[in-house]
Short mmCIF file of C-alpha atoms in Angstrom, two decimals:
data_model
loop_
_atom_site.label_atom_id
_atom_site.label_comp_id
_atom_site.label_asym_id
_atom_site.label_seq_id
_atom_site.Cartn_x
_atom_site.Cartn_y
_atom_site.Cartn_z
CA UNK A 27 -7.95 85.58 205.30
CA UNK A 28 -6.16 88.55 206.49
CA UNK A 29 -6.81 91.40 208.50
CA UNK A 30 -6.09 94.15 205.99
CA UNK A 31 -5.93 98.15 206.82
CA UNK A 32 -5.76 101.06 204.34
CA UNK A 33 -5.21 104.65 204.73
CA UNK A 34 -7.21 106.63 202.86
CA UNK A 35 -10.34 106.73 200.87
CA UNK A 36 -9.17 107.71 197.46
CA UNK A 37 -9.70 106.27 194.58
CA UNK A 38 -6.53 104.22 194.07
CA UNK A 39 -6.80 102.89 198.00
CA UNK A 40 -10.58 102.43 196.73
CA UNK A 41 -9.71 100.19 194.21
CA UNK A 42 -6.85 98.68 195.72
CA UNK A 43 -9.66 97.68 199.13
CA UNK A 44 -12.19 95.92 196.88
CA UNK A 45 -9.64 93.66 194.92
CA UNK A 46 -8.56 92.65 198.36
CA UNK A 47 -12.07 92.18 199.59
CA UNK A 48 -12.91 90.19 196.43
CA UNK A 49 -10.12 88.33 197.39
CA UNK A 50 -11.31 87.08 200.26
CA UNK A 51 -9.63 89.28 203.10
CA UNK A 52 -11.22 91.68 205.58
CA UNK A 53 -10.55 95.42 204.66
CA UNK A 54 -10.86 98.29 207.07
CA UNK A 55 -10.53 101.71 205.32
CA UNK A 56 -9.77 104.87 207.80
CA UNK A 57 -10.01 108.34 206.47
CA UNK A 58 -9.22 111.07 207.63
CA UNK A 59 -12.33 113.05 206.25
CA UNK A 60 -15.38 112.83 206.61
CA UNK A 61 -16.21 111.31 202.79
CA UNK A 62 -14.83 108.59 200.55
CA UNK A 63 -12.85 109.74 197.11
CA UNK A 64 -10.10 111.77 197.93
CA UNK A 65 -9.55 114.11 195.66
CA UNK A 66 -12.47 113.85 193.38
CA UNK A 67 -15.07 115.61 195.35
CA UNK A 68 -17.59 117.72 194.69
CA UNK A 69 -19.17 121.41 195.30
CA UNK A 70 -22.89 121.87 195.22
CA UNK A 71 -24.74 125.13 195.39
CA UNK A 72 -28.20 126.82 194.25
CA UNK A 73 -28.95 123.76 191.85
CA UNK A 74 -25.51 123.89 190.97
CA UNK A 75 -22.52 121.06 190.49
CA UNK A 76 -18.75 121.08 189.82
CA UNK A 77 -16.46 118.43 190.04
CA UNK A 78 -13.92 120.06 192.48
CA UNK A 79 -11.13 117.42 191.35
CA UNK A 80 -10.36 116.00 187.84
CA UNK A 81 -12.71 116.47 185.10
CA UNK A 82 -12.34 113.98 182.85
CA UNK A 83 -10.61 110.41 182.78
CA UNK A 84 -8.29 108.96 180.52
CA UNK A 85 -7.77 105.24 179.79
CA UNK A 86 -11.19 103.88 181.55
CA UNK A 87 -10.07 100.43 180.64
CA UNK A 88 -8.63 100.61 184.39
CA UNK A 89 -12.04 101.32 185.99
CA UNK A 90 -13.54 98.71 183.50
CA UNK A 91 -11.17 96.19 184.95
CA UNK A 92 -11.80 96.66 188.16
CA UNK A 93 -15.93 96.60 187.71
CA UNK A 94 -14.81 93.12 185.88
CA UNK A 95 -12.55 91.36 188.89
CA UNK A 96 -14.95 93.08 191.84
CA UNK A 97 -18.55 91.91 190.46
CA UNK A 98 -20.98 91.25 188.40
CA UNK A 99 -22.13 94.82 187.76
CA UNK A 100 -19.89 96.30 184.75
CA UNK A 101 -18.38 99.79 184.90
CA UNK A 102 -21.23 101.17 182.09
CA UNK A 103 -23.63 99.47 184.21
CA UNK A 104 -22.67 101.64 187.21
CA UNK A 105 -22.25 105.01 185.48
CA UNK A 106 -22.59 106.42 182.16
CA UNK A 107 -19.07 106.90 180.56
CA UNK A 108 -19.89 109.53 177.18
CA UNK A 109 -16.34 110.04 175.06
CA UNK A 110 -15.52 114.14 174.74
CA UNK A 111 -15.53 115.54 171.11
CA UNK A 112 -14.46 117.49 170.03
CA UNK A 113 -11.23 116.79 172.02
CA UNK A 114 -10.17 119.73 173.07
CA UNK A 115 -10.12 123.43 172.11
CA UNK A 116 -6.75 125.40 171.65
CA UNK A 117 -7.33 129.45 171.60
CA UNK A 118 -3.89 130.59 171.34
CA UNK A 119 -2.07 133.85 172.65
CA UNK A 120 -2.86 135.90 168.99
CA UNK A 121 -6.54 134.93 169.26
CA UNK A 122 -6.26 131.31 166.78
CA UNK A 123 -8.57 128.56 167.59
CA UNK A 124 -7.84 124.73 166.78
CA UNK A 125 -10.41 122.28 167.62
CA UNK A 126 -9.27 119.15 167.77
CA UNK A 127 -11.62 116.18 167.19
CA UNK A 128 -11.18 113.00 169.21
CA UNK A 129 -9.69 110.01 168.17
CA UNK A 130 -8.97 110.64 164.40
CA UNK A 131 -5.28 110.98 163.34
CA UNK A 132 -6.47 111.85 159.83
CA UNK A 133 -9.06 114.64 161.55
CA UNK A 134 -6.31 115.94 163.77
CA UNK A 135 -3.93 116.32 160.78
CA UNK A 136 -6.81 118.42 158.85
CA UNK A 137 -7.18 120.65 161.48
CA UNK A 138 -3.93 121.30 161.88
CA UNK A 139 -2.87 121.68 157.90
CA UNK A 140 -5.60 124.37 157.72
CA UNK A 141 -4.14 126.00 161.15
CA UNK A 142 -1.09 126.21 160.83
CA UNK A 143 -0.08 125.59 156.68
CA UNK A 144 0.23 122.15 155.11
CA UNK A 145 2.52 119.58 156.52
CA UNK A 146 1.61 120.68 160.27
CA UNK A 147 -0.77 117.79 160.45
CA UNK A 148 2.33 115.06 159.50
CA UNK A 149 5.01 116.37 161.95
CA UNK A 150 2.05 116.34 164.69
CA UNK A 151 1.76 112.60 163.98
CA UNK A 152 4.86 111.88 163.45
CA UNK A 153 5.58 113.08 166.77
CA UNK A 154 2.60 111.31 167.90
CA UNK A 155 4.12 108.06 166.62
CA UNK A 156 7.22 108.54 167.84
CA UNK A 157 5.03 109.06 171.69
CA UNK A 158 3.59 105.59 170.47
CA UNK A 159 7.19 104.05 170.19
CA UNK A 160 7.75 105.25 173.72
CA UNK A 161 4.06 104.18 174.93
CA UNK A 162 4.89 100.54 173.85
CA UNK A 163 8.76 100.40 175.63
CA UNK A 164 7.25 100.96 178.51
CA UNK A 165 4.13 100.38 178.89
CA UNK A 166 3.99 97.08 181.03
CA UNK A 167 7.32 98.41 183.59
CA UNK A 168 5.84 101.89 183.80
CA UNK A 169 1.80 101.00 184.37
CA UNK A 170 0.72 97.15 184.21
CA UNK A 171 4.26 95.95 186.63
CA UNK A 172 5.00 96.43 190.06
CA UNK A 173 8.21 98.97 189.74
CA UNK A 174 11.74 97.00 189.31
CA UNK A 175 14.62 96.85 191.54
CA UNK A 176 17.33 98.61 189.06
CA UNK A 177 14.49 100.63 186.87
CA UNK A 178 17.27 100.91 184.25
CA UNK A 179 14.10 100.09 181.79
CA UNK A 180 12.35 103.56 183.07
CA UNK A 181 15.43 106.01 183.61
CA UNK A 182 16.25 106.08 179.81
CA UNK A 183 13.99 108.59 177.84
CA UNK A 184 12.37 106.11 175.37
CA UNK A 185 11.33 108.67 172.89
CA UNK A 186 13.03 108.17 170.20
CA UNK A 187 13.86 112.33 168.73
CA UNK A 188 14.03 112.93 164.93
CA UNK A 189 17.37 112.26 163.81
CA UNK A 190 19.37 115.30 162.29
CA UNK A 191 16.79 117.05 165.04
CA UNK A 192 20.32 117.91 167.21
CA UNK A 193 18.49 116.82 170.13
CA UNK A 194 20.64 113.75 171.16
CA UNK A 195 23.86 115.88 170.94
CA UNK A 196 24.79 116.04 174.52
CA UNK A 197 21.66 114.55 176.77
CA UNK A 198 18.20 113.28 175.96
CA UNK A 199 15.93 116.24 175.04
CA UNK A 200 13.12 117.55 176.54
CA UNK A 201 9.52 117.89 175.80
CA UNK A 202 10.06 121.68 174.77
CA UNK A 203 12.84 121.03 173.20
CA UNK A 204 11.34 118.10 171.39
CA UNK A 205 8.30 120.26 170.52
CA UNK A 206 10.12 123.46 169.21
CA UNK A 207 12.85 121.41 166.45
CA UNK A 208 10.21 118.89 165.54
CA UNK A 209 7.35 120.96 165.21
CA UNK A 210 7.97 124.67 165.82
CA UNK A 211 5.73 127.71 166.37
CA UNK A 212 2.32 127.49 167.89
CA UNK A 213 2.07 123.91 166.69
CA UNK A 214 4.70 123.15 169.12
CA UNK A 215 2.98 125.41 171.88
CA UNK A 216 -0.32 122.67 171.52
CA UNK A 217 1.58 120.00 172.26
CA UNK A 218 3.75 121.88 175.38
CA UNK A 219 0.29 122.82 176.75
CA UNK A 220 -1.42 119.22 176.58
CA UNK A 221 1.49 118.15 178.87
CA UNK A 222 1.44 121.57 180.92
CA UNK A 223 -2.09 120.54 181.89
CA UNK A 224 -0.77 117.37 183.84
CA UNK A 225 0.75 119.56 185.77
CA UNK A 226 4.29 119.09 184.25
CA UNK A 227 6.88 121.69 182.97
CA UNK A 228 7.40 120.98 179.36
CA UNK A 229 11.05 122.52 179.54
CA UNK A 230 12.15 119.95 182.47
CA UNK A 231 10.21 117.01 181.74
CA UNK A 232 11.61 114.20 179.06
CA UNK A 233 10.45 113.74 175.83
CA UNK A 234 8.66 110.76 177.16
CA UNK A 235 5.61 113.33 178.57
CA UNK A 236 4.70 113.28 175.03
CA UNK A 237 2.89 109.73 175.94
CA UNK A 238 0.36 111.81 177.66
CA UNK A 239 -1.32 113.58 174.62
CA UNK A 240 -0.97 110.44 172.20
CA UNK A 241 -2.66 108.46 175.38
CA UNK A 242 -5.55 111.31 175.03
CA UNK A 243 -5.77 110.74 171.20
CA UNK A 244 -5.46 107.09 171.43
CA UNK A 245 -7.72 106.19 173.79
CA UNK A 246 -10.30 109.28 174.32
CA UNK A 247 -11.05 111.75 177.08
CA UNK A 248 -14.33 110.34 178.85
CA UNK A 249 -16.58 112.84 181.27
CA UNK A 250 -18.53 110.43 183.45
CA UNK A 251 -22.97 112.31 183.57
CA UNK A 252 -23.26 113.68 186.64
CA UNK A 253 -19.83 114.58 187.45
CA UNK A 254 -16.42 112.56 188.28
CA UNK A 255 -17.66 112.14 191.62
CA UNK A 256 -20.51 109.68 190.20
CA UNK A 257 -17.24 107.47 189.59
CA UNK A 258 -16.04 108.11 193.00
CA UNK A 259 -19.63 106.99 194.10
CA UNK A 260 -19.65 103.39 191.97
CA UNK A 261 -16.22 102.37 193.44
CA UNK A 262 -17.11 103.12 196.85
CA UNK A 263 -20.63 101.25 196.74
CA UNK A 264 -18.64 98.87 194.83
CA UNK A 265 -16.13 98.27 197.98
CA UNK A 266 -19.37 98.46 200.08
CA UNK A 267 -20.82 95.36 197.93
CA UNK A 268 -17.53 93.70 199.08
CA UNK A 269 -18.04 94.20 202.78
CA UNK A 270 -15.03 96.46 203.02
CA UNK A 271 -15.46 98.67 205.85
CA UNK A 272 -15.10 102.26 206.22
CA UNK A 273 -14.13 104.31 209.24
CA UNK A 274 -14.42 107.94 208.22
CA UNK A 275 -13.24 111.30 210.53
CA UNK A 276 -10.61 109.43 211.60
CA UNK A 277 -6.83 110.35 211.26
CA UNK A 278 -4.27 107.65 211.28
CA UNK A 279 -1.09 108.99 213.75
CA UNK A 280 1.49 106.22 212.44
CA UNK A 281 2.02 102.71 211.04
CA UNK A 282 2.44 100.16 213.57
CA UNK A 283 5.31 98.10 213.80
CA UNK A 284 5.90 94.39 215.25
CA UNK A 285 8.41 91.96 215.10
CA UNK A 286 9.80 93.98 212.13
CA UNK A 287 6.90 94.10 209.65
CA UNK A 288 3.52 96.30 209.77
CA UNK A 289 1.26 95.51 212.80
CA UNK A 290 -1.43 97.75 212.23
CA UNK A 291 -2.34 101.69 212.75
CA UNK A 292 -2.08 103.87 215.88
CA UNK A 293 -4.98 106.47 215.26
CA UNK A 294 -5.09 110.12 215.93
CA UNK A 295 -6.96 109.42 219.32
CA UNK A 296 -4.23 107.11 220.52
CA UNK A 297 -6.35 104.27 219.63
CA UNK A 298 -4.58 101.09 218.02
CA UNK A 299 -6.10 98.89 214.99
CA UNK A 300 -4.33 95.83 214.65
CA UNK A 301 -4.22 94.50 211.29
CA UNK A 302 -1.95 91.77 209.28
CA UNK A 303 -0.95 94.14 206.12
CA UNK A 304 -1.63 97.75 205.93
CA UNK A 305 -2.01 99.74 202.89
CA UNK A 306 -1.13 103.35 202.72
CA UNK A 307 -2.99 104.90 200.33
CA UNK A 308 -2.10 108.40 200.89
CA UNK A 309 1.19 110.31 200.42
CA UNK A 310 3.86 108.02 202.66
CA UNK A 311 5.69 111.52 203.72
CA UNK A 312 2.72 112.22 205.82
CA UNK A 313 3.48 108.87 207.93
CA UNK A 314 7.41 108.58 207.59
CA UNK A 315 6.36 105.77 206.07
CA UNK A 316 10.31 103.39 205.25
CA UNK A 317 10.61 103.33 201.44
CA UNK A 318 13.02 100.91 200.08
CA UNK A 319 16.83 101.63 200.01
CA UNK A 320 17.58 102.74 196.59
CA UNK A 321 13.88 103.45 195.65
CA UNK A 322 12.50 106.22 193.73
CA UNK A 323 12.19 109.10 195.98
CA UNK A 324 8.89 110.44 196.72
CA UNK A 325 7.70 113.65 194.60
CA UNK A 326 8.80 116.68 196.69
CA UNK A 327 7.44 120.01 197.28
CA UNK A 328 8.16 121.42 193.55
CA UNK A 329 5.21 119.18 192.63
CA UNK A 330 2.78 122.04 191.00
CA UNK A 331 -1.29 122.44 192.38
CA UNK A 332 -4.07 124.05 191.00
CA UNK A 333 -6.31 127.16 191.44
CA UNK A 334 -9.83 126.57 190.56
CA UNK A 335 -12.68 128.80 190.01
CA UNK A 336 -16.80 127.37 189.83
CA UNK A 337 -19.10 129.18 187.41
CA UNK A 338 -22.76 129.52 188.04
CA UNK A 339 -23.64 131.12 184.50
CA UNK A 340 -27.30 132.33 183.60
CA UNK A 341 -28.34 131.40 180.53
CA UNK A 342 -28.00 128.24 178.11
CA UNK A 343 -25.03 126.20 177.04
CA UNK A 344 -24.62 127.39 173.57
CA UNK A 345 -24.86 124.85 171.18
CA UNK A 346 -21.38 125.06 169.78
CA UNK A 347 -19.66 125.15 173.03
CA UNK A 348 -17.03 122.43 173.79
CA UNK A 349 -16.59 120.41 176.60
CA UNK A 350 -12.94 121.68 177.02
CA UNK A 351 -10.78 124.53 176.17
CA UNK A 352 -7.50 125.39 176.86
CA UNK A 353 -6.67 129.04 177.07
CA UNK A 354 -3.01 130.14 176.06
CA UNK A 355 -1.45 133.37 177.20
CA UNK A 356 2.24 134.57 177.67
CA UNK A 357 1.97 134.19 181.82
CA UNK A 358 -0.67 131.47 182.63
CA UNK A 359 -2.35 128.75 180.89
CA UNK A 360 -6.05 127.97 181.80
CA UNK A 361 -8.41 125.23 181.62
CA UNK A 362 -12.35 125.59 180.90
CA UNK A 363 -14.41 122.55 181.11
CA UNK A 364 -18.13 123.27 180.09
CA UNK A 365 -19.96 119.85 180.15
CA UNK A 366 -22.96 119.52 178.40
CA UNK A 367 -24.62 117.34 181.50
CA UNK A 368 -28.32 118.00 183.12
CA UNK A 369 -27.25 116.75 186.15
CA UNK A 370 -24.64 119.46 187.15
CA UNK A 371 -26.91 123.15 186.57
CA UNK A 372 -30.29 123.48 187.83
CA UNK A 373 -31.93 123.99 184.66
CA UNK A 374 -31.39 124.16 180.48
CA UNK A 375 -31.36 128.35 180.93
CA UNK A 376 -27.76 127.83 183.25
CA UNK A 377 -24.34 126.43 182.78
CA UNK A 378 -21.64 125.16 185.07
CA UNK A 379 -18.28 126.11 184.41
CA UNK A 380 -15.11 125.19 185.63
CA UNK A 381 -11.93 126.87 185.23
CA UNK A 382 -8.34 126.01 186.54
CA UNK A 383 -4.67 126.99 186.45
CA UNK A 384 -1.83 125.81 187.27
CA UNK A 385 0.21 127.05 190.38
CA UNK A 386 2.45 126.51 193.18
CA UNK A 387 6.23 125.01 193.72
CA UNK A 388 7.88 124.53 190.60
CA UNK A 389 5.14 126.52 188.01
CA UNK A 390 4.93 129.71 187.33
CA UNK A 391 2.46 131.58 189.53
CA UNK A 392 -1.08 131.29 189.40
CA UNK A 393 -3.09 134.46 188.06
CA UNK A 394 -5.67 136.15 190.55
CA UNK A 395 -9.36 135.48 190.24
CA UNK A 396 -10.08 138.34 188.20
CA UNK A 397 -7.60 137.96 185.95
CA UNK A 398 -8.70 133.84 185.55
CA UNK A 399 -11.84 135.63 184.34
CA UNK A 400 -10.33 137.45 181.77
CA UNK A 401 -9.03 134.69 180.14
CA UNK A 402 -12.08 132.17 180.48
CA UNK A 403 -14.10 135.26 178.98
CA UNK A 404 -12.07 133.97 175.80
CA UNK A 405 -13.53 130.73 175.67
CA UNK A 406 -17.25 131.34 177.02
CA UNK A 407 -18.55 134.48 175.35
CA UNK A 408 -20.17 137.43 177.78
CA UNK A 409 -19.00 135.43 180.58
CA UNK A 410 -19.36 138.27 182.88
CA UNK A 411 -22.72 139.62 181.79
CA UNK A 412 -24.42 136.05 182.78
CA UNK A 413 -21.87 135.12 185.69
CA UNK A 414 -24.37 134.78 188.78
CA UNK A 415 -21.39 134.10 191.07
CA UNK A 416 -18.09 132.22 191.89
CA UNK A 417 -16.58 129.62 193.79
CA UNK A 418 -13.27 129.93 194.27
CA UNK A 419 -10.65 126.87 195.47
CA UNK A 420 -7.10 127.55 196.28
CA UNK A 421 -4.09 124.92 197.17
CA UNK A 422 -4.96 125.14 200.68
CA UNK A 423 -8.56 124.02 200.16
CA UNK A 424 -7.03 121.14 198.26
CA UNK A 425 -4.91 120.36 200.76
CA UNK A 426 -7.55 120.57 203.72
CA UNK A 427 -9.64 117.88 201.79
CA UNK A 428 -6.45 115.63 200.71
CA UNK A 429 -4.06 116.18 202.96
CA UNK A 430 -1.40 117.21 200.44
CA UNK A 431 1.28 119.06 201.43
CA UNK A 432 0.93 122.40 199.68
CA UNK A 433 -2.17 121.32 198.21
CA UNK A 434 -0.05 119.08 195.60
CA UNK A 435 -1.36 117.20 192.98
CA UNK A 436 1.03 114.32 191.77
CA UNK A 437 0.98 114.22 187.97
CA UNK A 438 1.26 110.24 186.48
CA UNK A 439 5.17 108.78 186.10
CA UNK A 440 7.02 109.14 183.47
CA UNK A 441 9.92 107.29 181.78
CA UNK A 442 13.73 108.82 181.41
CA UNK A 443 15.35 111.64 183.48
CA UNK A 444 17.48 109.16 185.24
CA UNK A 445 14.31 107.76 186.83
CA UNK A 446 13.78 111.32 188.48
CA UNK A 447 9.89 111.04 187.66
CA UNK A 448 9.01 108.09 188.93
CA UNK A 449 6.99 107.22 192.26
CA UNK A 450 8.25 104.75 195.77
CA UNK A 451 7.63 101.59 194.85
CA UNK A 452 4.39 99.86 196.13
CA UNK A 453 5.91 97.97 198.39
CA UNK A 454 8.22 99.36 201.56
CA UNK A 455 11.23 98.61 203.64
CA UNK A 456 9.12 97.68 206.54
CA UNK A 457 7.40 94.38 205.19
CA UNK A 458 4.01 94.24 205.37
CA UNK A 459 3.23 97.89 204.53
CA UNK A 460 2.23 99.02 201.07
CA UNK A 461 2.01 101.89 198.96
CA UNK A 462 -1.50 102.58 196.71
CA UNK A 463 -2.98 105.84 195.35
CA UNK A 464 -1.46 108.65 193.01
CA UNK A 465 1.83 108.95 195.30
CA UNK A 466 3.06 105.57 194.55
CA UNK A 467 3.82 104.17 191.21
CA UNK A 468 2.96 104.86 188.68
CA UNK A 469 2.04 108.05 190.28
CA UNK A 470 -1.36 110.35 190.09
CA UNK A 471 -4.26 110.81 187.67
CA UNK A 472 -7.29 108.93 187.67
CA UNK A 473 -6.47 105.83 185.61
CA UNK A 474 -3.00 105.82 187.03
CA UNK A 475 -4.03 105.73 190.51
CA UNK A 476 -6.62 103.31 189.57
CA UNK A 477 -3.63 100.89 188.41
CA UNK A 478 -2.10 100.59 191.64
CA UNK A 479 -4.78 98.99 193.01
CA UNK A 480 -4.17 95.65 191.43
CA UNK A 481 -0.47 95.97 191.98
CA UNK A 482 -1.01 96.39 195.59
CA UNK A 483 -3.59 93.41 195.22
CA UNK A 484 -1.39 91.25 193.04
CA UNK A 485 1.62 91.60 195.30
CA UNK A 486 -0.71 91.05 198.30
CA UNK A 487 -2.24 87.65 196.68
CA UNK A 488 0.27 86.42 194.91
CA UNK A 489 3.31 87.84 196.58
CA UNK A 490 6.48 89.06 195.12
CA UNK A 491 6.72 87.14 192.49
CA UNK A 492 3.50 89.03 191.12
CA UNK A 493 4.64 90.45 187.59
CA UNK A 494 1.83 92.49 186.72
CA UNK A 495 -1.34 91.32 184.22
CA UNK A 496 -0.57 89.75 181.24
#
């Protein structure tokens, strides 16, 4: 049994703690704050709840997993998972909506013919199929195997472009580029904005980003009742379960270093807490923590964040709301989640909304609150006669509760661009220190965070000969 530390209590240093308990070794968490989750926290006021991180998750198989190897309790057992669908809502710059359903090629390619004119619906799945060629390449290096020495597998763009496209000219293409020759128009635009929501530029990013919507169609968008925090909530009672022990209001100063491999922390208070391994579970730049020579660099400051405004509305959820929309205009894109959940307004005659954009290094500025309203007005109808008030949360809130510079918020790894957007490797120079959490690979999100918490246990247990599941 070994004396294990990790820094940070967010949900991929969560996950990666109670494989390690389960394990059989003794895990310390210290955080910073003065709450487990990271970045999935939550704002409550007058009856009132919002998810003040992500709102939905993609690919719960990882948080299924984990419920599986930590305990006897499954995942659905802890929370109650409910699949969003409709999809997602499009309301585009001339005033078109396109509701997509979720989960249903054949229903996507409807919705589209009718959109957009027939034969929309077949280059959107083409493209989608072409996403699933590059999902399968690269799948088990990119998500499900501890990141490889040369990474030659992940710095070619696996998307394979249409041929006579005249994308593969002169240098891979990107996702704009892919979305303008092979689909054109506004039916491009959808696909551009399902990646700008990750955070991502669609003009810089490969064509491999187009994983991320055919991930979303594949395997659903899921809102957890009573907010993503009730997640955060399971997986730290579930590390509780596990005796792994939590020190919170505590900042860690610096690794420790002995004999040449980790020794333990030095906290903020000049206090040291020796340990065997440590696990860093929050962004490694913050501790000058030694990545490997060679390795992929950590993401710098163009990494985009997000400016977030809470809704208390008066009146009902209309019936034919969705849970969310995006909102396209010329200088901003916005999100508007609107769950249909009990547990998050005080009453069936109020709503909680949740709007966010985009902004920060490397995105186009954010727009000011009032003009945020504007465009949510679009998707919720007389959104200012029934607003009661706002919340609003900028990139320095999000850094004061993370810790990330700028307020960042790492968007998952992707394939191609030389390698240029992938994450440090979970392991380090300095042997004995680790790397969990959305600023290792494969990088941020809530499923992909989730992942690196059996890498970090895999390589832990088994050592480095761990190749991922199977």
């Amino acid at each position: 049994m070994a004396r294990i530390a990790v820094i940070g209590a967010g949900m991929g240093a969560m996950a990666t703690a109670a494989r390690l308990a389960v394990a059989g070794h003794q895990v310390t968490v210290y955080e910073r704050g003065s709450t487990y989750g990271g970045s999935v926290g939550r704002y409550e006021r007058d009856g009132f709840a919002f998810d003040t991180g992500p709102g939905l998750l993609h690919l719960p198989a990882v948080y299924r997993d984990l419920f599986v190897k930590t305990g006897k309790r499954p995942l659905e057992d802890c929370v109650e998972l409910v699949q969003v669908d409709p999809a997602v809502r499009h309301l585009l710059a001339d005033g078109t909506a396109v509701t997509l359903p979720g989960g249903s090629r054949g229903g996507a390619a409807a919705v589209l013919d009718q959109a957009f004119g027939a034969g929309a619906g077949e280059r959107w799945n083409g493209v989608l199929g072409r996403a699933r060629d590059a999902w399968n390449a690269t799948r088990r290096p990119l998500l499900e195997e501890p990141l490889r020495p040369d990474r030659q597998v992940l710095g070619d763009d696996p998307y394979p472009a249409l041929r006579k496209s005249g994308l593969l000219r002169r240098r891979p293409p990107t996702l704009a580029e892919v979305a303008a020759r092979e689909l054109g128009g506004e039916l491009g635009e959808l696909l551009a904005a399902r990646v700008r929501a990750y955070g991502v530029d669609p003009a810089t990013v490969p064509a491999s980003a187009a994983v991320l919507p055919y991930m979303e169609q594949t395997f659903g968008s899921w809102y957890v009742r009573g907010g993503m925090r009730a997640l955060a909530t399971a997986v730290y009672e579930r590390c509780l379960e596990r005796k792994v022990t939590f020190v919170f209001d505590t900042p860690v100063r610096e690794v420790l270093e002995q004999g040449g491999r980790a020794a333990g922390l030095l906290l903020a208070d000049g206090t040291e807490a020796p340990a065997d391994l440590v696990v860093c579970g929050v962004d490694p730049r913050r501790l000058r923590v030694p990545l490997p020579a060679g390795g992929a660099p950590a993401r710098g400051p163009g990494v985009a964040s997000r400016l977030t405004l809470l809704l208390a509305l008066r009146g009902a959820r209309p019936a034919d709301a969705v849970h969310r929309t995006l909102v396209h205009s010329p200088g901003a894109q916005l999100t508007v989640l609107r769950p249909d959940d009990p547990a998050v307004r005080p009453d069936a005659d109020h709503e909680a909304v949740t709007v966010s954009a985009i902004c920060g290094p490397g995105s186009a500025p954010a727009p000011r609150a009032e003009e945020l309203l504007d465009l949510a007005a679009r998707a919720v109808p007389a959104l200012r006669e029934r607003l009661l008030w706002t919340h609003e949360r900028t990139p320095a809130d999000i850094e004061a509760d993370t810790g990330a510079q700028h307020g960042a918020v790492p968007p998952p790894a992707l394939a191609g661009a030389g390698g240029a957007m992938l994450y440090p490797a979970n392991t380090t120079a300095l042997p004995g220190l680790f790397l969990a959490g959305g600023w290792a690979h494969p990088g941020g999100g809530l499923a992909h965070a989730g992942m690196t918490g059996a890498l970090v246990a895999g390589l832990i247990v088994e050592g480095s000969g761990f190749r991922g599941s199977q």
